[in-house]
Tab-separated table of C-alpha atoms in Angstrom:
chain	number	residue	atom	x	y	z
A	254	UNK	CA	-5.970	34.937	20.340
A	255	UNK	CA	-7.914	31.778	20.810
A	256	UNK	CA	-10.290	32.239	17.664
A	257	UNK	CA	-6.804	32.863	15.766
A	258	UNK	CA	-5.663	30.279	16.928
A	259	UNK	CA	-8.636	27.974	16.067
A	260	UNK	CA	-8.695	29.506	12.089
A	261	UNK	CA	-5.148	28.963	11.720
A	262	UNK	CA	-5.136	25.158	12.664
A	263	UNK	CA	-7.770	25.075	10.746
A	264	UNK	CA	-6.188	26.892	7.600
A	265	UNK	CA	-3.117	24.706	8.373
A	266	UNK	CA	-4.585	21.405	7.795
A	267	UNK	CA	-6.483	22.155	5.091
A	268	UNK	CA	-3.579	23.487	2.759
A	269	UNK	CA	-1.343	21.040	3.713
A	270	UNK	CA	-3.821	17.864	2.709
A	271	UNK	CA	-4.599	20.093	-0.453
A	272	UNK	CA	-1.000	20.386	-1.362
A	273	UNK	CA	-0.142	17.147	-0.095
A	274	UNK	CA	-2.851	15.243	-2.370
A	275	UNK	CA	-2.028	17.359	-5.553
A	276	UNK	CA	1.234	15.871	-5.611
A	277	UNK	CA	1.193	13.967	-9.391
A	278	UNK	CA	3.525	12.601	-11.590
A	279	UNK	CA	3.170	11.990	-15.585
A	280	UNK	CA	4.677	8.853	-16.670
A	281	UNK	CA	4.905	6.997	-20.536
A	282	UNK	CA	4.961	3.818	-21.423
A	283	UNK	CA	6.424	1.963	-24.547
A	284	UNK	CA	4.753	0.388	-26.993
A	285	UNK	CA	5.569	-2.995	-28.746
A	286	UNK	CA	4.381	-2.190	-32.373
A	287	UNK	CA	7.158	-0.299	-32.962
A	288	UNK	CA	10.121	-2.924	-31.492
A	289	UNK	CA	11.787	-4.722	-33.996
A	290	UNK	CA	13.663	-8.008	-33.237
A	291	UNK	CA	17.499	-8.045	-34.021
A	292	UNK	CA	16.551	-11.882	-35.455
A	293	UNK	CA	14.235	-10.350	-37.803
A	294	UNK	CA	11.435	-12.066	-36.774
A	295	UNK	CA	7.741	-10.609	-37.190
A	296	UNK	CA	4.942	-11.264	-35.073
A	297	UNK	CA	1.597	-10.428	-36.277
A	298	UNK	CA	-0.259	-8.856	-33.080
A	299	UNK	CA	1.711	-7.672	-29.992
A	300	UNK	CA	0.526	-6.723	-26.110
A	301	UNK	CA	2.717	-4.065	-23.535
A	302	UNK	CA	1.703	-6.292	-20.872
A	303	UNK	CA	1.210	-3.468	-17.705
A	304	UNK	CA	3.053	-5.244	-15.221
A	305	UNK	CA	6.881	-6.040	-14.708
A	306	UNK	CA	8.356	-3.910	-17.762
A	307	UNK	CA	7.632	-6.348	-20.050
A	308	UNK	CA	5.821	-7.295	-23.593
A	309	UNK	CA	4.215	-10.127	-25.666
A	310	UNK	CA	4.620	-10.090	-29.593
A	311	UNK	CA	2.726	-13.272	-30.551
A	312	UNK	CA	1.063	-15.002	-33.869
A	313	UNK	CA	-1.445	-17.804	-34.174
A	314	UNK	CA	-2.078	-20.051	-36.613
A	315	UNK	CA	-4.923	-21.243	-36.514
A	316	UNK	CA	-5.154	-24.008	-38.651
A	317	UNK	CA	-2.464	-25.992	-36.636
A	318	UNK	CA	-3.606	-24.768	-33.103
A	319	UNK	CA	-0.062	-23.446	-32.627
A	320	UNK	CA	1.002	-20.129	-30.774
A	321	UNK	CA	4.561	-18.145	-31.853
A	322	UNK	CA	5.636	-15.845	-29.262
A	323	UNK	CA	8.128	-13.652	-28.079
A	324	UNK	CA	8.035	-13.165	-24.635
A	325	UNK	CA	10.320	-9.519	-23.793
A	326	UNK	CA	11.333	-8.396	-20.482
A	327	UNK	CA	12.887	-5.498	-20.421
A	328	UNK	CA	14.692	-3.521	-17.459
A	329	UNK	CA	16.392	-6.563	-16.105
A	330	UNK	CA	18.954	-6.653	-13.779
A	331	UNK	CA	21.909	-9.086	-13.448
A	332	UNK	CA	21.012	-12.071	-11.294
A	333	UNK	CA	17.371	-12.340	-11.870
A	334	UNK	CA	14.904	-14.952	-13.792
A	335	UNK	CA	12.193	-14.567	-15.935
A	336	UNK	CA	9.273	-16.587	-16.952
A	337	UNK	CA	6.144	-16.442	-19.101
A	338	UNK	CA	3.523	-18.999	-18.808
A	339	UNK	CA	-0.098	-20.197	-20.239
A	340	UNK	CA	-2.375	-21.778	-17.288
A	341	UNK	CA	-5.108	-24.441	-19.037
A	342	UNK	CA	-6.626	-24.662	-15.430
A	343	UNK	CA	-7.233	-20.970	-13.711
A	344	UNK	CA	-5.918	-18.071	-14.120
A	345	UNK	CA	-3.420	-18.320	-10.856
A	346	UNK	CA	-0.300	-19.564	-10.237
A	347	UNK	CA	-0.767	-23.185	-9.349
A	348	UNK	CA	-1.286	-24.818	-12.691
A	349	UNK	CA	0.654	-22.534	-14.867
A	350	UNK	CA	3.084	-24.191	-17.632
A	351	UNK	CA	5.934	-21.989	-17.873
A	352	UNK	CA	8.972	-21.189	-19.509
A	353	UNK	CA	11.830	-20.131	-17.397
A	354	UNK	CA	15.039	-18.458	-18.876
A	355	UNK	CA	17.807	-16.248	-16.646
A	356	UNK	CA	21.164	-15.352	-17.727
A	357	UNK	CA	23.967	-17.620	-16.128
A	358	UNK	CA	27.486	-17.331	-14.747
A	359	UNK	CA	29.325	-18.199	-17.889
A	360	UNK	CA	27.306	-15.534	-19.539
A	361	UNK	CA	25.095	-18.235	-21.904
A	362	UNK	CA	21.360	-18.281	-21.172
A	363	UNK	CA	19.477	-21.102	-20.139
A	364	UNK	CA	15.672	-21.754	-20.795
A	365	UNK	CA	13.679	-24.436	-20.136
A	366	UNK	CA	10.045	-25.651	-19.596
A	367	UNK	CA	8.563	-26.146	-15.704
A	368	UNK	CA	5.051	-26.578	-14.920
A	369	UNK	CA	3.828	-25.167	-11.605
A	370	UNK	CA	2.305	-27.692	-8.957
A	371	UNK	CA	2.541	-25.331	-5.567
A	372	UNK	CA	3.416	-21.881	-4.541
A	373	UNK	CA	6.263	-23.322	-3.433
A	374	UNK	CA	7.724	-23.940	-6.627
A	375	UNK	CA	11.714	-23.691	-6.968
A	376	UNK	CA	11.094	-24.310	-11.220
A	377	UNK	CA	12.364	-27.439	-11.535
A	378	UNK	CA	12.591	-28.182	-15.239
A	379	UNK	CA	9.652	-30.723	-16.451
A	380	UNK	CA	7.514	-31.253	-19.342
A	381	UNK	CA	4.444	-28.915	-20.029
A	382	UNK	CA	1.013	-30.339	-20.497
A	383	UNK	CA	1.231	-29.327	-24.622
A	384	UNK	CA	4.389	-29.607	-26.694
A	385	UNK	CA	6.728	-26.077	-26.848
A	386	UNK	CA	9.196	-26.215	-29.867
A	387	UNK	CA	11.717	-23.832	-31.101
A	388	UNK	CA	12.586	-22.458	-27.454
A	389	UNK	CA	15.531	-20.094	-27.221
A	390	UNK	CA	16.375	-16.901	-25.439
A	391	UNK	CA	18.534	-14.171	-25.427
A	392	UNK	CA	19.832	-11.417	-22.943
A	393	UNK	CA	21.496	-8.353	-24.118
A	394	UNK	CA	21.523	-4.300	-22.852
A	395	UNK	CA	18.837	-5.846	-19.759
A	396	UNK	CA	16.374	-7.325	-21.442
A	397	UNK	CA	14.979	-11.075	-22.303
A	398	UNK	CA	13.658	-12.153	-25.454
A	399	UNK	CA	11.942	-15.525	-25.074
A	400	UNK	CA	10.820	-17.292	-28.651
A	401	UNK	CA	9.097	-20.553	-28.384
A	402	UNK	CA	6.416	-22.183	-29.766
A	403	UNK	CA	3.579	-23.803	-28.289
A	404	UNK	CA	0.690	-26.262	-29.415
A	405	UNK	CA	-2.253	-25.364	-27.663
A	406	UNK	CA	-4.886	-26.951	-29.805
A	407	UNK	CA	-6.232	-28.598	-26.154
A	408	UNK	CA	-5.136	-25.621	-23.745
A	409	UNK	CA	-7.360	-23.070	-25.814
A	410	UNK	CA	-10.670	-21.694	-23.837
A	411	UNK	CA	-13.993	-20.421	-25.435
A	412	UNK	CA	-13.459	-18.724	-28.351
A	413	UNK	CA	-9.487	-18.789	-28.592
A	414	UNK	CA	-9.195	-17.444	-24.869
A	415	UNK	CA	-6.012	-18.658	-22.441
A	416	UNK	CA	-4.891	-17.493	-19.461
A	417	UNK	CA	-1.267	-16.373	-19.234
A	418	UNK	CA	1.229	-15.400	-16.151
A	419	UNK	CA	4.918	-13.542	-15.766
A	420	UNK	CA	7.332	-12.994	-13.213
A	421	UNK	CA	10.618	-12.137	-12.075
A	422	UNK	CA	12.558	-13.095	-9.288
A	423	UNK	CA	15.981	-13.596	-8.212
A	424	UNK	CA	18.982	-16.142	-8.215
A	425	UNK	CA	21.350	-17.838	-6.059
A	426	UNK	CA	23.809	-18.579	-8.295
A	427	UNK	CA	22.372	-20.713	-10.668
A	428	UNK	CA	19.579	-21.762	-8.990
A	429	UNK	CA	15.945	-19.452	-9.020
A	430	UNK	CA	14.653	-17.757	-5.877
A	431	UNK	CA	11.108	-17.459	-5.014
A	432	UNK	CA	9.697	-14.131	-6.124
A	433	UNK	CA	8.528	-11.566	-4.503
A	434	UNK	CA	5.276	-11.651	-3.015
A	435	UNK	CA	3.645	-7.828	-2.890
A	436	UNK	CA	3.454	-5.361	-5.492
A	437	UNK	CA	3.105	-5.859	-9.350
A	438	UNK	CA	4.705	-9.718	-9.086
A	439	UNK	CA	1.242	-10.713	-7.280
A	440	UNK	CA	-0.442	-8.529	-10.635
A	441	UNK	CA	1.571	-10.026	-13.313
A	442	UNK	CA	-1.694	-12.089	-14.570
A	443	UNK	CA	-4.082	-11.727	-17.775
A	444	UNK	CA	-6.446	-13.458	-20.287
A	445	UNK	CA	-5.657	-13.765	-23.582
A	446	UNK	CA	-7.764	-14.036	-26.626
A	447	UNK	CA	-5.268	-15.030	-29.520
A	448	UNK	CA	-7.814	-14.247	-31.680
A	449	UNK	CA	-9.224	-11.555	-31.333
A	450	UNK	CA	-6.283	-10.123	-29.463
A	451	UNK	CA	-7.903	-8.761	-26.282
A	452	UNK	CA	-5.938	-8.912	-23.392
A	453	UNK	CA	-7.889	-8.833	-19.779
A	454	UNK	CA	-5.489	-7.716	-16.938
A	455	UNK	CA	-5.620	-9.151	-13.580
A	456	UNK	CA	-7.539	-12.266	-15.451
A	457	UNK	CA	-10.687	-10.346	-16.057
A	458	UNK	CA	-13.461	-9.810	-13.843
A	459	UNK	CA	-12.602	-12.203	-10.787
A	460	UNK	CA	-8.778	-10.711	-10.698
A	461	UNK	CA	-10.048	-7.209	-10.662
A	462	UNK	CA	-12.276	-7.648	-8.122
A	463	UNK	CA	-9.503	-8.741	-5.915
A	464	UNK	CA	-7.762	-5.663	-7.224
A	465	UNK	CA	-10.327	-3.610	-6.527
A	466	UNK	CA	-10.692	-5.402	-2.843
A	467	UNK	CA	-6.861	-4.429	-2.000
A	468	UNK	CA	-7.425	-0.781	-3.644
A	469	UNK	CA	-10.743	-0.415	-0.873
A	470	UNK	CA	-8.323	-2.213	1.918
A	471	UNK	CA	-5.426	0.527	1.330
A	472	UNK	CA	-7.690	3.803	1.232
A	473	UNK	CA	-9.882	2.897	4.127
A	474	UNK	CA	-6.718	2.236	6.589
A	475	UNK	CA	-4.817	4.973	4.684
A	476	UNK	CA	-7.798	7.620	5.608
A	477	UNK	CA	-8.283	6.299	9.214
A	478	UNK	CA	-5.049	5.052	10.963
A	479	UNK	CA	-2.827	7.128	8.648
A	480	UNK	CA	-4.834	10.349	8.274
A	481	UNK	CA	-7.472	10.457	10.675
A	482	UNK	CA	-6.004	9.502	14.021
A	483	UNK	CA	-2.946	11.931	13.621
A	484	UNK	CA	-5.438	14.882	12.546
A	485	UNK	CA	-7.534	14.023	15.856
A	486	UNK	CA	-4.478	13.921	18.173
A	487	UNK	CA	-3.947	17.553	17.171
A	488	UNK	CA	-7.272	18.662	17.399
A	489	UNK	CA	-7.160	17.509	21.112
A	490	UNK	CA	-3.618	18.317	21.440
A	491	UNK	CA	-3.615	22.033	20.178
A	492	UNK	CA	-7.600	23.463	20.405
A	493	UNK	CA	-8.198	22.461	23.996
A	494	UNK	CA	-5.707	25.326	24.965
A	495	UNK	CA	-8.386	27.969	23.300
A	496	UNK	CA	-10.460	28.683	26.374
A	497	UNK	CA	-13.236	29.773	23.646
A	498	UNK	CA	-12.900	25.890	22.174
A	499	UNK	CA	-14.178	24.487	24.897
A	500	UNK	CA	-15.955	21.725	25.182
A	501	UNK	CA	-16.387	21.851	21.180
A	502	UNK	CA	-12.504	20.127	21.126
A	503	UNK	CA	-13.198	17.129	22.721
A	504	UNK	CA	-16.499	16.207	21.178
A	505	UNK	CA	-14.740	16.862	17.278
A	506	UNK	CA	-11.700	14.378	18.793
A	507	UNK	CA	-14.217	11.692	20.336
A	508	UNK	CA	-16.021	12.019	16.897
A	509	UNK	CA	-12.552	12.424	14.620
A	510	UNK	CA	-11.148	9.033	17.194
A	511	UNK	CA	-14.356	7.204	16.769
A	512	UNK	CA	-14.917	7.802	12.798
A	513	UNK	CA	-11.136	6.272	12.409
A	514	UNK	CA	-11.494	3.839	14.516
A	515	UNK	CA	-15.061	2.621	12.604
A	516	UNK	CA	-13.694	2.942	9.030
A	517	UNK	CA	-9.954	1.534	10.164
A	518	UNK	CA	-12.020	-1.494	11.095
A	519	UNK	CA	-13.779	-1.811	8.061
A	520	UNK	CA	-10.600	-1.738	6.294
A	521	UNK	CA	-8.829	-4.614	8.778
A	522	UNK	CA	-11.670	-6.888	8.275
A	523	UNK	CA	-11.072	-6.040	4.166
A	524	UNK	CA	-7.687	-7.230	5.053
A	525	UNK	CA	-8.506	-10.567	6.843
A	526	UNK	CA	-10.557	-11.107	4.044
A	527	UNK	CA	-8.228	-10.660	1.356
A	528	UNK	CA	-5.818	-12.921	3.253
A	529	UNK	CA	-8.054	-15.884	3.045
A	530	UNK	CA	-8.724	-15.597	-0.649
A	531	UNK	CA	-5.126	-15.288	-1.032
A	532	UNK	CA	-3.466	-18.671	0.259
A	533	UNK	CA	0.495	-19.097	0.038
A	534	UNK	CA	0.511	-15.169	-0.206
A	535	UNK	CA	1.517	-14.025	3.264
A	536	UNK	CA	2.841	-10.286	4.367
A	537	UNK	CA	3.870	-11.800	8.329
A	538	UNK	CA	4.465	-7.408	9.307
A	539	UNK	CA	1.927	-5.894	7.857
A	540	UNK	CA	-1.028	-8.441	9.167
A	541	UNK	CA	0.832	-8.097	12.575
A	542	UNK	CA	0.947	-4.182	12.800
A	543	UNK	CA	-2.631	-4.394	11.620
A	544	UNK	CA	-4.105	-6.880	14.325
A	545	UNK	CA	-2.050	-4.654	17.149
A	546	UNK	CA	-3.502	-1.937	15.754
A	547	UNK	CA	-6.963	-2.971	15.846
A	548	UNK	CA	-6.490	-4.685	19.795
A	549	UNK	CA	-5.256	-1.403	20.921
A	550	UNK	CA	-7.339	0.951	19.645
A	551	UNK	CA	-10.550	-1.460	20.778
A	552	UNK	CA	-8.731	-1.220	23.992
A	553	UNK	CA	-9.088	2.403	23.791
A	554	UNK	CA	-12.146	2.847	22.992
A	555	UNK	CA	-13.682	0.912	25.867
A	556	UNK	CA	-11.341	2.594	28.222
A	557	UNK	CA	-13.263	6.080	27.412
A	558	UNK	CA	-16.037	4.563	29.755
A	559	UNK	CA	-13.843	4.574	32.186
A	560	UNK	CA	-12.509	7.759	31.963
A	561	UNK	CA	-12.026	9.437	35.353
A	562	UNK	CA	-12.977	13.306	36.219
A	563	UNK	CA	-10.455	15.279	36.451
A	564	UNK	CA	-10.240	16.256	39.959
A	565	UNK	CA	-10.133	11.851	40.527
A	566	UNK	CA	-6.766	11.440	41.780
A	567	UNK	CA	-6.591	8.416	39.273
A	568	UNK	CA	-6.782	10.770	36.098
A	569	UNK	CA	-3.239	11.181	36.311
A	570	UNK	CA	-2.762	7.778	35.610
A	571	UNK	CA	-5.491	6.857	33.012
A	572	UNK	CA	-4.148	10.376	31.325
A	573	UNK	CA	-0.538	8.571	30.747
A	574	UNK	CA	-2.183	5.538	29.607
A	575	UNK	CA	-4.616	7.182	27.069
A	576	UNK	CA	-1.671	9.594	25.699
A	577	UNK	CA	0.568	6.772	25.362
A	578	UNK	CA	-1.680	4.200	23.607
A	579	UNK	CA	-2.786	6.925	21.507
A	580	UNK	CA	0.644	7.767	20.237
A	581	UNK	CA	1.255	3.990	19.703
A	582	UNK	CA	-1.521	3.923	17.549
A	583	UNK	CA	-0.663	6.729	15.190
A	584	UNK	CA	3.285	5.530	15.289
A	585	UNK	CA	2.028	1.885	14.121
A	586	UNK	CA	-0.597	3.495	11.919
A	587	UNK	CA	1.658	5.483	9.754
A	588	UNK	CA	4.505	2.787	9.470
A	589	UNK	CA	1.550	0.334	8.460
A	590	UNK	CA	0.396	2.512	5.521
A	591	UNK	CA	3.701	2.490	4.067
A	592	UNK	CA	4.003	-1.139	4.756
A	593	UNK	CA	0.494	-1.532	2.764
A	594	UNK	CA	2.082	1.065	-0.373
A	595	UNK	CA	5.281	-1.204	-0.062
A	596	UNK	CA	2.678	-4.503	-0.594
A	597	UNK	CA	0.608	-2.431	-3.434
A	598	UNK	CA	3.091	-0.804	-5.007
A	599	UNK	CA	0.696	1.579	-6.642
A	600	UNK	CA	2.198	4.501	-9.023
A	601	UNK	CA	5.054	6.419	-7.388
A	602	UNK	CA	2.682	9.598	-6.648
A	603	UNK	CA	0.129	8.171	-3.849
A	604	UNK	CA	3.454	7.237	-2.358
A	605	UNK	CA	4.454	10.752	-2.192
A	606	UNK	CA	1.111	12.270	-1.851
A	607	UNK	CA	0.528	10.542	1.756
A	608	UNK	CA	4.340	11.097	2.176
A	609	UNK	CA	3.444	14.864	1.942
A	610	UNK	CA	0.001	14.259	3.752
A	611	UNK	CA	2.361	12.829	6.695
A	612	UNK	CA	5.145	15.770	6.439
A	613	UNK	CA	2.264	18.175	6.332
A	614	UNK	CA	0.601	17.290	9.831
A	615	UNK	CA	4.415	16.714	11.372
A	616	UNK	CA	5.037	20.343	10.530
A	617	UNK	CA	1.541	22.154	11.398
A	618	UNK	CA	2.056	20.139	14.495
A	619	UNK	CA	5.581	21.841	15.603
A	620	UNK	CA	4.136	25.502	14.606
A	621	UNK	CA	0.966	24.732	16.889
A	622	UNK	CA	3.600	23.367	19.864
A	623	UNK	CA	5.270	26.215	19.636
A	624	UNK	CA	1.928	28.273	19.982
A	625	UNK	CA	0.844	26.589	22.105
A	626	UNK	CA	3.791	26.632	24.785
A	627	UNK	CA	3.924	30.694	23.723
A	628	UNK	CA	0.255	31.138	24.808
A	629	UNK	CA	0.640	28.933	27.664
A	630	UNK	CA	3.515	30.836	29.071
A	631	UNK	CA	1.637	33.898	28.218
A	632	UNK	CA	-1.379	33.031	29.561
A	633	UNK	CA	0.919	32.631	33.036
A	634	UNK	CA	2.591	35.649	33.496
A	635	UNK	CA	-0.859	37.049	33.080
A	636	UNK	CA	-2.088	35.405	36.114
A	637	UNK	CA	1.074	35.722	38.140
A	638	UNK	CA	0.725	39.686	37.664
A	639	UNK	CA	-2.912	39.696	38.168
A	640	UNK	CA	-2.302	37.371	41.814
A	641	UNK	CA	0.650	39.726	42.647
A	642	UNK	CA	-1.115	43.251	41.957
A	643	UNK	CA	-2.567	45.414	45.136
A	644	UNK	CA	-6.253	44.008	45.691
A	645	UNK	CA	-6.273	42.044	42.770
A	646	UNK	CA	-7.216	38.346	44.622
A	647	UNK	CA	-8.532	36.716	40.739
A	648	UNK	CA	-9.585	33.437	40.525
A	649	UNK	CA	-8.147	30.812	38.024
A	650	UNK	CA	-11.610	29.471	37.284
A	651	UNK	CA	-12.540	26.357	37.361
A	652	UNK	CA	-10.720	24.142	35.323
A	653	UNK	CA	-12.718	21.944	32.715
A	654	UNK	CA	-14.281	18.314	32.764
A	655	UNK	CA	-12.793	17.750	29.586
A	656	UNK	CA	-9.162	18.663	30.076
């Protein structure tokens, strides 16, 4: 019964993160060459920008230094602002010169010019650094259309390049909220070569490094504080009751604990790192959850060198305290992940997949309790009948140093 026991948990896991991970969804995206514009106008080159639902159709003429675009966001709800912008500075926030345009109370649209100074920007209308002519918008069945255009004989980079930015955010009443501060609003960022007409998401090499920074931040606490710690709670919860398991449970839990607790590290120093590149951009929950996470499980790990035998009449005590840190952990590890998928806000189907992964382990977990309690009470009215039969004086063995 044991070695069944140990090939079904076994089995168990394995399907379910199999399953769990081959969760995927197919999903299409428009395209801008084939919108046409109920003004008639024609744009010569046009970009589906791969954040925030939206599109650029744009042409340049070169000969005056002057940009015509058409700036499109599309999916737009009632009470929310747009803006498109062209930063001669960086390729960030602070220093963009944007144009703003949301759909008021009276049902007219207003758009106007602010440049950016701080993260704490409330758009305040102002001049741009280069002249913008022609600006109008519309709103009509969701979507913005921006027109405007902009002389950027001065803003231009090497070879025609500028950097450009787009958001969305809310309103209170007339008056734009900050927006949001996670997700594909922190994403919303590219280079631009009018040009050519090569766009660079995530403002080319620098911004995808930071990309790629978050991505490595998300999988390494994903795999150990999501994944990890859960699967080694119910190896130790579930194989010590095989008598054949034993010791061989506790040393695959010390080394399944210990692995999660290395690479979980990894990923909160990732995390304190990203935070310090990233200033004004602040997620209060998440780096809280993620610095109790790390002083509790450090706590836990030096308290294994102080882990009583189990005939000490303290391992009673230092049991409770180990089972119900260790619990903590996985409780504040799971609700973190989905905190950190919340702040990504990658495509809907890693969502699910480690929604699966996490419905998975609940479920092999309840099958094994109820095992477990079956062999357990099994294993008991063995031993009762074997104390109570004629001559029959067996002993309960001696119970092990790693229980």
């Amino acid at each position: 019964m044991s070695i069944s026991m140990m090939k079904f948990l076994n089995q168990t896991l394995c399907l379910s993160l199999v399953l769990s991970i081959s969760m995927t969804t197919l999903s299409f995206a428009q395209t801008c060459s084939k919108y046409k514009f109920s003004s008639n106008n024609v744009f010569a080159s046009c970009n589906d920008l791969p954040f925030l639902d939206s599109f650029l159709h744009y042409t340049y003429d070169s000969s005056t230094g002057t940009l015509h675009i058409a700036y499109r966001h599309t999916k737009l709800t009632s009470g929310k602002w747009v803006a498109w912008a062209v930063n001669p500075t960086s390729t960030g926030m602070v220093g963009a010169q944007a144009i703003v345009a949301f759909p008021q109370s009276d049902g007219t649209v207003r758009v106007y010019t602010s440049p950016i100074r701080s993260y704490q920007t409330s758009l305040q209308e102002g001049d741009l650094s280069f002249n913008v002519s022609g600006l109008s918008a519309t709103y009509e069945n969701n979507e913005m259309v921006v027109l405007a255009s902009l002389s950027l004989s001065q803003a231009l980079g090497n070879g025609g390049t500028i950097n450009t930015v787009w958001q969305d955010g809310s309103m209170s009443g007339n008056s734009p909220l900050p927006h949001p501060t996670s997700g594909n609003n922190v994403r919303s960022v590219s280079t631009l070569n009018v040009v050519s007409g090569v766009s660079a998401a995530a403002g080319g090499a620098g911004g995808n490094s930071k990309l790629r920074k978050r991505n490595i931040h998300g999988i390494l606490n994903g795999v150990s504080w999501g994944i990890m710690m859960p699967v080694g709670a119910i190896i130790a919860r579930y194989l010590k009751v095989a008598k054949s398991a034993n010791p061989a449970w506790f040393y695959i839990h010390v080394f399944c604990q210990a692995s999660a607790y290395i690479i979980g590290v990894a990923g909160w120093a990732t995390g304190l790192k990203l935070g310090g590149d990233s200033p004004g951009i602040q997620y209060s929950t998440h780096r809280s959850i993620g610095i109790a996470l790390f002083s509790l499980a450090t706590v836990q790990v030096f308290a294994m060198f102080l882990r009583p035998k189990p005939e000490h009449k303290h391992r009673l005590y230092w049991n409770i305290y180990h089972h119900s840190i260790g619990y903590t952990l996985i409780i504040l590890g799971v609700v973190n992940v989905f905190k950190g998928l919340d702040i990504l806000s990658p495509k809907k189907q890693w969502k699910n997949a480690y929604t699966g992964i996490i419905v998975a382990l609940a479920i092999v977990a309840v099958l094994l309790e109820a095992f477990t309690w079956y062999v357990v009470i099994k294993r008991r009215k063995l031993e009762e009948s074997t104390k109570s039969a004629p001559h029959g004086a067996a002993s309960n063995g001696a119970r092990s140093q790693y229980a």
